Coordinates of C-alpha atoms in Angstrom, one line a residue:
M1 CA 132.8 85.7 105.4
M2 CA 133.9 87.3 101.9
W3 CA 136.5 90.3 101.8
Q4 CA 134.0 92.2 99.3
D5 CA 131.6 92.6 103.0
F6 CA 134.6 94.7 104.3
V7 CA 135.1 96.4 101.1
F8 CA 131.5 97.5 100.6
L9 CA 131.3 98.5 104.8
A10 CA 134.4 101.0 103.7
G11 CA 132.8 102.6 101.2
S12 CA 129.5 103.1 103.5
V13 CA 131.9 104.4 106.2
L14 CA 133.5 106.9 104.1
S15 CA 129.9 108.2 102.6
I16 CA 128.8 108.3 106.6
T17 CA 132.0 110.3 107.1
F18 CA 131.4 112.6 104.1
L19 CA 127.9 113.2 104.9
A20 CA 128.4 114.0 109.0
P21 CA 129.3 117.7 108.2
T22 CA 125.9 118.2 106.6
V23 CA 123.9 116.4 109.1
R24 CA 126.1 118.7 111.4
D25 CA 125.6 122.1 109.7
P26 CA 122.3 124.0 110.9
T27 CA 122.5 126.1 107.3
A28 CA 122.7 123.2 105.0
Q29 CA 120.0 122.8 103.0
V30 CA 119.7 119.5 101.0
P31 CA 116.9 119.3 98.6
L32 CA 114.6 116.4 99.2
G33 CA 114.8 115.1 95.5
S34 CA 118.2 114.2 96.3
S35 CA 118.0 113.5 100.3
V36 CA 115.2 110.9 99.9
P37 CA 116.0 109.0 96.8
S38 CA 119.6 108.6 98.7
M39 CA 117.8 107.6 101.8
T40 CA 115.4 104.6 99.9
V41 CA 118.4 103.1 97.6
G42 CA 120.6 102.9 100.9
A43 CA 117.6 101.1 102.7
V44 CA 117.4 98.8 100.0
Y45 CA 121.1 98.2 99.7
S46 CA 120.9 97.3 103.3
F47 CA 118.3 94.8 102.9
T48 CA 119.7 93.1 100.0
Y49 CA 123.1 92.7 101.6
A50 CA 121.6 91.1 104.7
T51 CA 119.5 88.9 102.4
M52 CA 123.0 87.7 101.0
G53 CA 124.3 87.2 103.8
M54 CA 126.7 90.2 104.3
T55 CA 126.2 91.7 107.9
F56 CA 129.0 94.5 107.6
S57 CA 127.9 95.6 104.1
A58 CA 124.3 95.8 105.4
A59 CA 125.0 97.5 109.0
G60 CA 127.2 100.4 106.8
A61 CA 124.3 100.6 104.2
L62 CA 122.1 101.2 106.8
G63 CA 124.3 103.8 108.6
V64 CA 124.0 105.6 104.9
A65 CA 120.4 105.4 104.9
T66 CA 120.0 106.7 108.5
M67 CA 122.4 109.5 107.9
W68 CA 120.5 110.1 104.3
S69 CA 117.3 110.4 106.6
L70 CA 118.5 112.8 109.1
I71 CA 119.6 115.0 106.6
A72 CA 116.0 114.5 104.9
C73 CA 114.4 115.2 108.1
Y74 CA 116.3 118.2 109.4
R75 CA 118.4 119.8 106.6
S76 CA 115.9 120.1 103.7
P77 CA 114.6 123.5 102.6
G78 CA 110.5 124.1 103.9
P79 CA 108.5 125.2 106.1
V80 CA 108.5 121.7 108.8
S81 CA 111.2 119.7 110.2
G82 CA 111.5 116.4 111.1
P83 CA 110.0 112.7 109.9
Q84 CA 107.2 115.1 108.4
T85 CA 109.3 116.6 105.4
I86 CA 109.3 113.0 104.2
A87 CA 105.4 112.5 104.5
R88 CA 105.4 115.9 102.6
F89 CA 107.7 115.0 100.0
V90 CA 106.0 111.7 98.8
A91 CA 102.3 113.1 98.9
S92 CA 103.9 115.9 96.7
L93 CA 105.1 112.9 94.2
P94 CA 101.2 112.7 92.2
G95 CA 101.7 116.7 91.6
R96 CA 105.0 116.8 90.5
A97 CA 105.1 113.9 88.7
R98 CA 101.7 115.3 86.6
E99 CA 103.9 118.6 85.9
S100 CA 106.7 116.7 84.6
V101 CA 104.1 115.1 81.8
A102 CA 102.7 118.6 81.2
D103 CA 106.0 120.1 80.5
V104 CA 107.1 117.2 78.2
L105 CA 104.0 117.7 76.6
G106 CA 104.5 121.1 75.8
S107 CA 101.4 122.3 78.3
G108 CA 103.2 123.1 81.6
P109 CA 104.2 126.4 82.9
S110 CA 108.0 126.1 80.9
A111 CA 106.2 125.5 77.6
T112 CA 104.9 129.1 77.9
T113 CA 108.2 130.5 79.5
E114 CA 110.4 129.3 76.4
A115 CA 107.7 130.6 74.0
E116 CA 107.9 133.6 75.7
Q117 CA 111.7 133.4 75.4
A118 CA 111.7 132.8 71.7
A119 CA 109.6 135.5 71.2
D120 CA 112.6 138.4 72.8

C-alpha cells in the first residue's frame, strides 16, 4: 500500500465535505457547465486510480464524482431536475460550440453587441 493513496483519499474526503452543503441546499444553483465537467473529471480520476491499484483514491474520487453528479442533477438551474439535466446539457453542447465559434469569428451575437457598444 502506498502512502499517496491515503493522501488522495484525504483530499477527496475534504472535497466531499465541502460539496455536501451544496447538495443539501435546495436553493443552490450550480451551472451545468461547472458541475458536469467536474463530475466527469472525478469519474476519470476514479478509473485512473483504480487501474493503478490505488483502491482508496479510486473510492474517494468516485465519491467526489457522485457528489458532482448529484449537484448536476438536482442543483442546476433549469426547467427539469434529475438525470435528464445531464442529457440536456450534453445535447446542447453542439449548439454551444457553434455559438462559440461564431463569437470567435465575429459573426455571433456578442459581435453585434460589441459594435453597438463601441458606437455609444
